[in-house]
mmCIF file of C-alpha atoms in Angstrom:
data_model
loop_
_atom_site.group_PDB
_atom_site.id
_atom_site.type_symbol
_atom_site.label_atom_id
_atom_site.label_comp_id
_atom_site.label_asym_id
_atom_site.label_seq_id
_atom_site.Cartn_x
_atom_site.Cartn_y
_atom_site.Cartn_z
ATOM 1 C CA MET A 4 -82.465 15.404 88.568
ATOM 2 C CA GLY A 5 -84.525 15.327 85.393
ATOM 3 C CA TYR A 6 -87.928 16.529 84.260
ATOM 4 C CA ARG A 7 -91.450 15.212 84.673
ATOM 5 C CA ILE A 8 -92.837 15.279 81.126
ATOM 6 C CA VAL A 9 -96.351 14.881 79.756
ATOM 7 C CA VAL A 10 -97.060 14.081 76.083
ATOM 8 C CA VAL A 11 -100.654 14.950 75.182
ATOM 9 C CA GLY A 12 -102.025 13.227 72.085
ATOM 10 C CA ALA A 13 -99.470 10.442 72.375
ATOM 11 C CA THR A 14 -101.243 8.034 70.001
ATOM 12 C CA GLY A 15 -101.192 10.400 66.993
ATOM 13 C CA ASN A 16 -98.431 10.738 64.375
ATOM 14 C CA VAL A 17 -96.831 13.777 66.039
ATOM 15 C CA GLY A 18 -97.291 12.522 69.596
ATOM 16 C CA ARG A 19 -95.549 9.233 68.802
ATOM 17 C CA GLU A 20 -92.762 11.152 67.091
ATOM 18 C CA MET A 21 -92.357 13.373 70.169
ATOM 19 C CA LEU A 22 -91.835 10.279 72.316
ATOM 20 C CA ASN A 23 -89.328 8.870 69.800
ATOM 21 C CA ILE A 24 -87.324 12.098 69.692
ATOM 22 C CA LEU A 25 -87.319 12.613 73.471
ATOM 23 C CA ALA A 26 -85.783 9.125 73.738
ATOM 24 C CA GLU A 27 -83.373 9.558 70.793
ATOM 25 C CA ARG A 28 -82.004 12.854 72.104
ATOM 26 C CA GLN A 29 -81.765 11.448 75.647
ATOM 27 C CA PHE A 30 -83.824 14.263 77.088
ATOM 28 C CA PRO A 31 -83.342 14.218 80.884
ATOM 29 C CA VAL A 32 -86.631 12.579 81.890
ATOM 30 C CA ASP A 33 -87.325 11.517 85.471
ATOM 31 C CA GLU A 34 -90.890 10.514 84.730
ATOM 32 C CA ILE A 35 -93.006 10.570 81.570
ATOM 33 C CA VAL A 36 -96.702 10.015 80.985
ATOM 34 C CA ALA A 37 -98.567 9.556 77.691
ATOM 35 C CA LEU A 38 -102.066 11.033 77.543
ATOM 36 C CA ALA A 39 -104.818 10.437 75.003
ATOM 37 C CA SER A 40 -108.566 10.791 74.686
ATOM 38 C CA ARG A 41 -110.757 8.369 76.605
ATOM 39 C CA LYS A 42 -111.405 6.247 73.474
ATOM 40 C CA SER A 43 -107.631 5.649 73.129
ATOM 41 C CA MET A 44 -106.983 5.160 76.852
ATOM 42 C CA GLY A 45 -104.893 2.072 77.525
ATOM 43 C CA SER A 46 -103.306 2.084 74.067
ATOM 44 C CA GLU A 47 -99.601 1.313 74.125
ATOM 45 C CA VAL A 48 -96.920 3.675 72.786
ATOM 46 C CA SER A 49 -93.137 3.376 72.744
ATOM 47 C CA PHE A 50 -90.644 5.530 74.605
ATOM 48 C CA GLY A 51 -87.161 4.239 73.820
ATOM 49 C CA ASP A 52 -87.094 0.631 75.031
ATOM 50 C CA LYS A 53 -90.093 1.197 77.304
ATOM 51 C CA THR A 54 -93.769 0.750 76.559
ATOM 52 C CA LEU A 55 -96.191 3.282 78.015
ATOM 53 C CA LYS A 56 -99.925 2.784 78.468
ATOM 54 C CA THR A 57 -101.849 5.932 77.691
ATOM 55 C CA LYS A 58 -103.848 7.610 80.437
ATOM 56 C CA ASP A 59 -107.022 9.671 80.204
ATOM 57 C CA LEU A 60 -106.387 13.327 79.362
ATOM 58 C CA ASP A 61 -109.767 14.338 80.752
ATOM 59 C CA THR A 62 -109.016 13.304 84.336
ATOM 60 C CA PHE A 63 -105.252 13.960 84.457
ATOM 61 C CA ASP A 64 -103.860 16.323 87.110
ATOM 62 C CA PHE A 65 -100.934 18.387 85.718
ATOM 63 C CA THR A 66 -99.842 19.562 89.189
ATOM 64 C CA GLY A 67 -96.163 18.801 89.820
ATOM 65 C CA TRP A 68 -95.306 18.122 86.168
ATOM 66 C CA ASP A 69 -92.667 20.336 84.516
ATOM 67 C CA MET A 70 -93.622 20.419 80.817
ATOM 68 C CA ALA A 71 -96.505 19.196 78.669
ATOM 69 C CA LEU A 72 -95.938 18.688 74.944
ATOM 70 C CA PHE A 73 -99.340 19.059 73.275
ATOM 71 C CA ALA A 74 -99.985 17.252 69.972
ATOM 72 C CA VAL A 75 -103.756 17.599 69.748
ATOM 73 C CA GLY A 76 -106.013 19.951 67.790
ATOM 74 C CA SER A 77 -106.967 23.467 68.798
ATOM 75 C CA ASP A 78 -110.338 22.424 70.269
ATOM 76 C CA ALA A 79 -108.799 20.057 72.820
ATOM 77 C CA THR A 80 -105.872 22.406 73.445
ATOM 78 C CA LYS A 81 -108.318 25.205 74.294
ATOM 79 C CA ILE A 82 -109.736 23.065 77.105
ATOM 80 C CA TYR A 83 -106.628 21.402 78.535
ATOM 81 C CA ALA A 84 -103.676 23.746 77.928
ATOM 82 C CA PRO A 85 -104.962 26.453 80.325
ATOM 83 C CA LYS A 86 -105.509 23.749 82.970
ATOM 84 C CA ALA A 87 -101.931 22.523 82.604
ATOM 85 C CA ALA A 88 -100.523 26.070 82.593
ATOM 86 C CA ALA A 89 -102.532 27.047 85.682
ATOM 87 C CA ALA A 90 -101.170 23.964 87.474
ATOM 88 C CA GLY A 91 -97.602 25.219 86.893
ATOM 89 C CA CYS A 92 -96.801 22.903 83.980
ATOM 90 C CA VAL A 93 -95.305 24.735 80.975
ATOM 91 C CA VAL A 94 -97.261 23.921 77.807
ATOM 92 C CA ILE A 95 -95.433 23.508 74.479
ATOM 93 C CA ASP A 96 -98.294 23.564 72.005
ATOM 94 C CA ASN A 97 -98.198 22.182 68.469
ATOM 95 C CA SER A 98 -101.660 23.444 67.471
ATOM 96 C CA SER A 99 -102.339 26.844 65.908
ATOM 97 C CA LEU A 100 -104.350 28.089 68.915
ATOM 98 C CA TYR A 101 -101.720 30.288 70.590
ATOM 99 C CA ARG A 102 -99.335 31.088 67.723
ATOM 100 C CA TYR A 103 -100.658 34.586 67.128
ATOM 101 C CA ASP A 104 -101.212 35.504 70.788
ATOM 102 C CA PRO A 105 -98.844 38.410 71.592
ATOM 103 C CA ASP A 106 -98.359 37.021 75.115
ATOM 104 C CA VAL A 107 -97.226 33.589 73.851
ATOM 105 C CA PRO A 108 -93.754 33.203 72.304
ATOM 106 C CA LEU A 109 -93.659 31.430 68.918
ATOM 107 C CA ILE A 110 -90.331 29.632 68.899
ATOM 108 C CA VAL A 111 -87.928 27.992 66.467
ATOM 109 C CA PRO A 112 -84.845 27.543 68.667
ATOM 110 C CA GLU A 113 -82.295 28.057 65.854
ATOM 111 C CA VAL A 114 -83.972 31.372 65.010
ATOM 112 C CA ASN A 115 -85.375 33.140 68.090
ATOM 113 C CA ALA A 116 -84.404 31.198 71.208
ATOM 114 C CA ASP A 117 -84.103 34.421 73.229
ATOM 115 C CA ALA A 118 -87.855 34.989 72.920
ATOM 116 C CA ILE A 119 -88.545 31.830 74.923
ATOM 117 C CA MET A 120 -88.391 33.701 78.242
ATOM 118 C CA GLY A 121 -91.737 35.260 77.362
ATOM 119 C CA TYR A 122 -93.311 31.908 78.318
ATOM 120 C CA SER A 123 -93.837 33.152 81.874
ATOM 121 C CA LYS A 124 -96.757 35.419 80.879
ATOM 122 C CA LYS A 125 -99.081 32.477 80.258
ATOM 123 C CA ASN A 126 -96.887 29.404 80.917
ATOM 124 C CA ILE A 127 -97.408 28.516 77.240
ATOM 125 C CA ILE A 128 -95.013 28.337 74.256
ATOM 126 C CA ALA A 129 -96.262 27.866 70.684
ATOM 127 C CA ASN A 130 -94.751 25.654 67.998
ATOM 128 C CA PRO A 131 -95.070 27.121 64.466
ATOM 129 C CA ASN A 132 -96.714 25.616 61.419
ATOM 130 C CA CYS A 133 -94.627 22.865 59.820
ATOM 131 C CA SER A 134 -94.115 24.725 56.535
ATOM 132 C CA THR A 135 -93.009 27.887 58.361
ATOM 133 C CA ALA A 136 -90.576 26.145 60.702
ATOM 134 C CA GLN A 137 -88.279 24.752 58.023
ATOM 135 C CA MET A 138 -88.335 27.960 55.969
ATOM 136 C CA VAL A 139 -87.385 30.324 58.806
ATOM 137 C CA VAL A 140 -84.412 28.139 59.771
ATOM 138 C CA ALA A 141 -83.056 28.928 56.291
ATOM 139 C CA LEU A 142 -84.153 32.576 56.199
ATOM 140 C CA LYS A 143 -82.727 33.753 59.527
ATOM 141 C CA PRO A 144 -78.956 33.441 58.846
ATOM 142 C CA LEU A 145 -79.412 35.027 55.412
ATOM 143 C CA HIS A 146 -81.514 37.835 56.906
ATOM 144 C CA ASP A 147 -78.793 38.538 59.473
ATOM 145 C CA ARG A 148 -76.306 39.053 56.642
ATOM 146 C CA ALA A 149 -78.252 40.953 53.952
ATOM 147 C CA ARG A 150 -81.739 41.808 55.323
ATOM 148 C CA ILE A 151 -84.638 40.155 53.536
ATOM 149 C CA LYS A 152 -87.222 42.440 51.912
ATOM 150 C CA ARG A 153 -89.559 39.885 50.341
ATOM 151 C CA VAL A 154 -90.098 36.137 50.135
ATOM 152 C CA VAL A 155 -92.115 34.269 47.496
ATOM 153 C CA VAL A 156 -92.612 30.634 48.487
ATOM 154 C CA SER A 157 -94.411 27.708 46.865
ATOM 155 C CA THR A 158 -94.804 24.656 49.069
ATOM 156 C CA TYR A 159 -95.121 20.981 48.166
ATOM 157 C CA GLN A 160 -96.584 19.538 51.361
ATOM 158 C CA SER A 161 -96.912 15.850 52.184
ATOM 159 C CA VAL A 162 -100.155 14.184 53.236
ATOM 160 C CA SER A 163 -98.840 13.427 56.748
ATOM 161 C CA GLY A 164 -99.384 17.120 57.439
ATOM 162 C CA ALA A 165 -103.094 16.231 57.397
ATOM 163 C CA GLY A 166 -102.625 13.426 59.935
ATOM 164 C CA LYS A 167 -103.270 9.711 59.736
ATOM 165 C CA GLU A 168 -106.425 10.263 57.639
ATOM 166 C CA GLY A 169 -104.328 11.994 54.980
ATOM 167 C CA ILE A 170 -101.801 9.157 54.873
ATOM 168 C CA ASP A 171 -104.555 6.542 54.663
ATOM 169 C CA GLU A 172 -106.352 8.393 51.857
ATOM 170 C CA LEU A 173 -103.232 8.567 49.670
ATOM 171 C CA TRP A 174 -102.475 4.894 50.336
ATOM 172 C CA ASP A 175 -106.023 3.701 49.637
ATOM 173 C CA GLN A 176 -106.510 5.876 46.542
ATOM 174 C CA THR A 177 -103.168 4.835 45.069
ATOM 175 C CA LYS A 178 -104.123 1.168 45.369
ATOM 176 C CA SER A 179 -107.627 1.804 44.004
ATOM 177 C CA ILE A 180 -106.267 3.385 40.790
ATOM 178 C CA TYR A 181 -105.067 -0.101 39.811
ATOM 179 C CA ASN A 182 -108.331 -1.766 40.835
ATOM 180 C CA PRO A 183 -111.261 -0.393 38.779
ATOM 181 C CA VAL A 184 -113.905 -1.887 41.100
ATOM 182 C CA ASP A 185 -112.404 -0.306 44.231
ATOM 183 C CA ASP A 186 -113.268 3.380 44.021
ATOM 184 C CA LYS A 187 -111.928 5.581 46.856
ATOM 185 C CA PRO A 188 -113.425 9.075 46.588
ATOM 186 C CA ALA A 189 -111.823 12.092 48.258
ATOM 187 C CA ARG A 190 -112.802 12.467 51.913
ATOM 188 C CA LYS A 191 -109.965 14.093 53.807
ATOM 189 C CA PHE A 192 -108.894 16.161 50.801
ATOM 190 C CA THR A 193 -111.041 18.236 48.454
ATOM 191 C CA LYS A 194 -109.931 16.346 45.328
ATOM 192 C CA GLN A 195 -108.185 13.086 44.502
ATOM 193 C CA ILE A 196 -104.685 13.180 46.019
ATOM 194 C CA ALA A 197 -103.240 10.052 44.358
ATOM 195 C CA PHE A 198 -101.295 11.025 41.198
ATOM 196 C CA ASN A 199 -102.456 14.620 41.649
ATOM 197 C CA VAL A 200 -101.584 17.897 43.378
ATOM 198 C CA ILE A 201 -104.089 20.106 45.211
ATOM 199 C CA PRO A 202 -103.462 23.893 45.518
ATOM 200 C CA HIS A 203 -105.532 24.117 48.691
ATOM 201 C CA ILE A 204 -104.485 23.548 52.335
ATOM 202 C CA ASP A 205 -106.791 24.637 55.180
ATOM 203 C CA VAL A 206 -109.787 26.944 54.654
ATOM 204 C CA PHE A 207 -110.109 29.803 52.161
ATOM 205 C CA MET A 208 -109.943 33.379 53.414
ATOM 206 C CA GLU A 209 -111.647 36.513 52.051
ATOM 207 C CA ASP A 210 -108.631 37.654 50.004
ATOM 208 C CA GLY A 211 -108.426 34.322 48.146
ATOM 209 C CA SER A 212 -105.484 32.950 50.098
ATOM 210 C CA THR A 213 -105.824 29.857 52.280
ATOM 211 C CA LYS A 214 -105.295 29.764 56.044
ATOM 212 C CA GLU A 215 -102.081 27.767 55.525
ATOM 213 C CA GLU A 216 -100.703 30.531 53.307
ATOM 214 C CA TRP A 217 -101.746 33.188 55.836
ATOM 215 C CA LYS A 218 -100.008 31.217 58.609
ATOM 216 C CA MET A 219 -96.701 31.285 56.726
ATOM 217 C CA VAL A 220 -96.952 35.062 56.330
ATOM 218 C CA ALA A 221 -97.955 35.838 59.924
ATOM 219 C CA GLU A 222 -95.547 33.372 61.540
ATOM 220 C CA THR A 223 -92.508 34.424 59.510
ATOM 221 C CA LYS A 224 -93.127 38.010 60.587
ATOM 222 C CA LYS A 225 -93.495 37.036 64.263
ATOM 223 C CA ILE A 226 -90.479 34.708 64.341
ATOM 224 C CA VAL A 227 -87.961 36.499 62.094
ATOM 225 C CA ASP A 228 -88.910 40.129 61.374
ATOM 226 C CA PRO A 229 -92.268 41.925 60.972
ATOM 227 C CA SER A 230 -90.866 43.984 58.092
ATOM 228 C CA ILE A 231 -90.408 40.978 55.778
ATOM 229 C CA LYS A 232 -93.064 40.711 53.055
ATOM 230 C CA VAL A 233 -94.149 37.137 52.376
ATOM 231 C CA THR A 234 -96.433 35.649 49.737
ATOM 232 C CA ALA A 235 -97.124 31.920 49.694
ATOM 233 C CA THR A 236 -98.886 29.286 47.593
ATOM 234 C CA CYS A 237 -99.361 26.056 49.542
ATOM 235 C CA VAL A 238 -99.918 22.813 47.652
ATOM 236 C CA ARG A 239 -100.672 19.285 48.871
ATOM 237 C CA VAL A 240 -98.725 16.635 46.939
ATOM 238 C CA PRO A 241 -98.880 12.808 46.880
ATOM 239 C CA VAL A 242 -95.881 12.310 49.180
ATOM 240 C CA PHE A 243 -96.289 10.512 52.515
ATOM 241 C CA VAL A 244 -93.718 12.428 54.639
ATOM 242 C CA GLY A 245 -91.533 15.464 53.945
ATOM 243 C CA HIS A 246 -92.441 19.010 52.964
ATOM 244 C CA SER A 247 -90.581 20.773 50.137
ATOM 245 C CA GLU A 248 -90.466 24.483 49.339
ATOM 246 C CA ALA A 249 -89.245 26.547 46.396
ATOM 247 C CA VAL A 250 -88.203 29.835 47.988
ATOM 248 C CA ASN A 251 -87.414 33.079 46.163
ATOM 249 C CA ILE A 252 -85.785 35.743 48.365
ATOM 250 C CA GLU A 253 -85.208 39.424 47.658
ATOM 251 C CA PHE A 254 -82.620 41.140 49.869
ATOM 252 C CA GLU A 255 -81.854 44.776 50.626
ATOM 253 C CA ASP A 256 -78.136 44.141 50.011
ATOM 254 C CA HIS A 257 -76.372 41.993 47.441
ATOM 255 C CA LEU A 258 -75.694 38.430 48.578
ATOM 256 C CA ASP A 259 -73.625 36.231 46.324
ATOM 257 C CA GLU A 260 -74.838 32.642 45.931
ATOM 258 C CA ASP A 261 -71.461 31.268 47.057
ATOM 259 C CA GLU A 262 -71.524 33.339 50.233
ATOM 260 C CA ALA A 263 -75.140 32.314 50.863
ATOM 261 C CA ARG A 264 -74.107 28.683 50.507
ATOM 262 C CA GLU A 265 -71.320 29.125 53.066
ATOM 263 C CA ILE A 266 -73.601 30.999 55.498
ATOM 264 C CA LEU A 267 -76.145 28.184 55.329
ATOM 265 C CA ARG A 268 -73.467 25.505 55.746
ATOM 266 C CA GLU A 269 -72.483 27.128 59.055
ATOM 267 C CA ALA A 270 -76.054 27.718 60.269
ATOM 268 C CA PRO A 271 -77.551 25.497 63.003
ATOM 269 C CA GLY A 272 -80.088 22.880 61.927
ATOM 270 C CA ILE A 273 -79.226 23.096 58.216
ATOM 271 C CA MET A 274 -77.563 20.636 55.880
ATOM 272 C CA VAL A 275 -76.528 22.019 52.477
ATOM 273 C CA ILE A 276 -76.447 19.467 49.652
ATOM 274 C CA ASP A 277 -76.101 21.484 46.482
ATOM 275 C CA LYS A 278 -74.242 19.968 43.558
ATOM 276 C CA ARG A 279 -75.117 21.013 40.034
ATOM 277 C CA GLU A 280 -75.409 17.492 38.734
ATOM 278 C CA ASP A 281 -78.002 14.738 38.477
ATOM 279 C CA GLY A 282 -79.217 13.939 41.993
ATOM 280 C CA GLY A 283 -77.100 16.674 43.599
ATOM 281 C CA TYR A 284 -80.042 17.894 45.707
ATOM 282 C CA VAL A 285 -82.375 16.479 48.359
ATOM 283 C CA SER A 286 -85.917 15.262 47.738
ATOM 284 C CA PRO A 287 -88.502 14.638 50.462
ATOM 285 C CA VAL A 288 -88.150 10.853 50.525
ATOM 286 C CA GLU A 289 -84.483 11.288 51.500
ATOM 287 C CA CYS A 290 -85.143 13.572 54.467
ATOM 288 C CA VAL A 291 -87.539 11.259 56.337
ATOM 289 C CA GLY A 292 -86.346 10.491 59.850
ATOM 290 C CA ASP A 293 -83.669 13.186 59.786
ATOM 291 C CA TYR A 294 -83.389 16.182 62.110
ATOM 292 C CA ALA A 295 -81.930 18.583 59.546
ATOM 293 C CA THR A 296 -83.540 21.051 57.188
ATOM 294 C CA PHE A 297 -81.921 20.382 53.807
ATOM 295 C CA ILE A 298 -81.082 23.205 51.396
ATOM 296 C CA SER A 299 -80.316 22.665 47.704
ATOM 297 C CA ARG A 300 -80.493 24.513 44.345
ATOM 298 C CA ILE A 301 -79.026 27.786 45.701
ATOM 299 C CA ARG A 302 -78.705 30.194 42.801
ATOM 300 C CA GLN A 303 -78.899 33.854 41.888
ATOM 301 C CA ASP A 304 -82.196 35.252 40.581
ATOM 302 C CA SER A 305 -81.186 37.573 37.753
ATOM 303 C CA THR A 306 -84.722 38.953 37.281
ATOM 304 C CA ILE A 307 -84.567 41.159 40.387
ATOM 305 C CA ASP A 308 -81.892 43.103 42.249
ATOM 306 C CA ASN A 309 -80.370 41.108 45.108
ATOM 307 C CA GLY A 310 -82.374 37.934 44.501
ATOM 308 C CA LEU A 311 -81.719 34.291 45.385
ATOM 309 C CA ASN A 312 -83.590 31.031 44.832
ATOM 310 C CA LEU A 313 -83.299 27.915 46.954
ATOM 311 C CA TRP A 314 -84.980 24.542 47.545
ATOM 312 C CA CYS A 315 -85.816 23.617 51.140
ATOM 313 C CA VAL A 316 -86.817 20.108 52.321
ATOM 314 C CA SER A 317 -87.534 18.731 55.785
ATOM 315 C CA ASP A 318 -89.351 15.918 57.588
ATOM 316 C CA ASN A 319 -92.556 17.732 58.584
ATOM 317 C CA LEU A 320 -93.304 15.333 61.450
ATOM 318 C CA ARG A 321 -89.870 16.085 62.888
ATOM 319 C CA LYS A 322 -88.613 19.651 62.323
ATOM 320 C CA GLY A 323 -92.103 20.790 61.415
ATOM 321 C CA ALA A 324 -93.629 19.471 64.621
ATOM 322 C CA ALA A 325 -92.167 16.972 67.093
ATOM 323 C CA LEU A 326 -88.461 17.836 66.857
ATOM 324 C CA ASN A 327 -89.091 21.556 67.175
ATOM 325 C CA ALA A 328 -91.259 20.922 70.254
ATOM 326 C CA VAL A 329 -88.501 18.854 71.879
ATOM 327 C CA GLN A 330 -85.912 21.499 70.987
ATOM 328 C CA ILE A 331 -88.153 24.077 72.683
ATOM 329 C CA ALA A 332 -88.270 21.840 75.759
ATOM 330 C CA GLU A 333 -84.458 21.559 75.714
ATOM 331 C CA THR A 334 -84.076 25.333 75.377
ATOM 332 C CA LEU A 335 -86.608 25.989 78.143
ATOM 333 C CA GLY A 336 -84.781 23.579 80.389
ATOM 334 C CA THR A 337 -81.381 25.138 79.746
ATOM 335 C CA ARG A 338 -82.462 28.754 80.003
ATOM 336 C CA ALA A 339 -85.270 28.760 82.554
ATOM 337 C CA LEU A 340 -86.123 25.583 84.456
ATOM 338 C CA LYS A 341 -82.505 24.406 84.843
ATOM 339 C CA LYS A 342 -82.963 20.822 85.908
ATOM 340 C CA GLY A 343 -81.369 17.718 84.451
#
């Protein structure tokens, strides 16, 4: 006996990826429904070798369904997630709406799977921000060994993190650079994204940081350890899919780079590719479509006591969003719902 699964926002980048990954990982599905807004109702999406026609989110009854994977913005989630949860359907939410709610577990299964049982307070589980998810997969096994004091991270985030509009803007602007009569001004982003980098993701906050940078700080503390100090600079780069991060870590205890490399090789969800030669590392274009978080460039930081540097790359539509949501569903099924 399998699960009755709902995918909300099934026509978007993340929603489509959720359907792909549920099929790829052979999640035990008895019945699945794809929901979208009324304007997208009737659109077709793929689930393995099947084609699903999307149904109207506004009129859908969640009663009798086991899990709903939400891939819509916070505004829509605010309306429909409580309805699903009240109907007995466990919500796995990809928006930022519930991440900082103390009664909602924020889960990366490789890191804090035990916390998933807290779902019963509100029948909701939150999926972290894409840039946080890949970083904490790398931090947790190192933290268990040597206790992390401080993390300094600079991100290089792809345009797919801003949705289809972000992808289209990079594509259109790139073409327009070579066509002087076809000007494509910035709309989704605050400056030209083609052949440029933009040190600004999400809104600015009073202290000068952006909301994206604040998310990385708050979520790392909630998922891994509230005592870890985190400072982040988040940058949008002209890459279609795949987020990269340069991570500097300061530990309480000494951790040799060779031991760190071995710890990460053994850690779940991580692939270490770290050769000190041309091309002996992973770039974002190489991680697209893969489940793993790739770690390269592991090396000692001699400027501080107990410091390490590393390079972290992952497909943000997968580990940063859809894959993590499906892994949460798998963990919830195994530990709590126990069907399939």
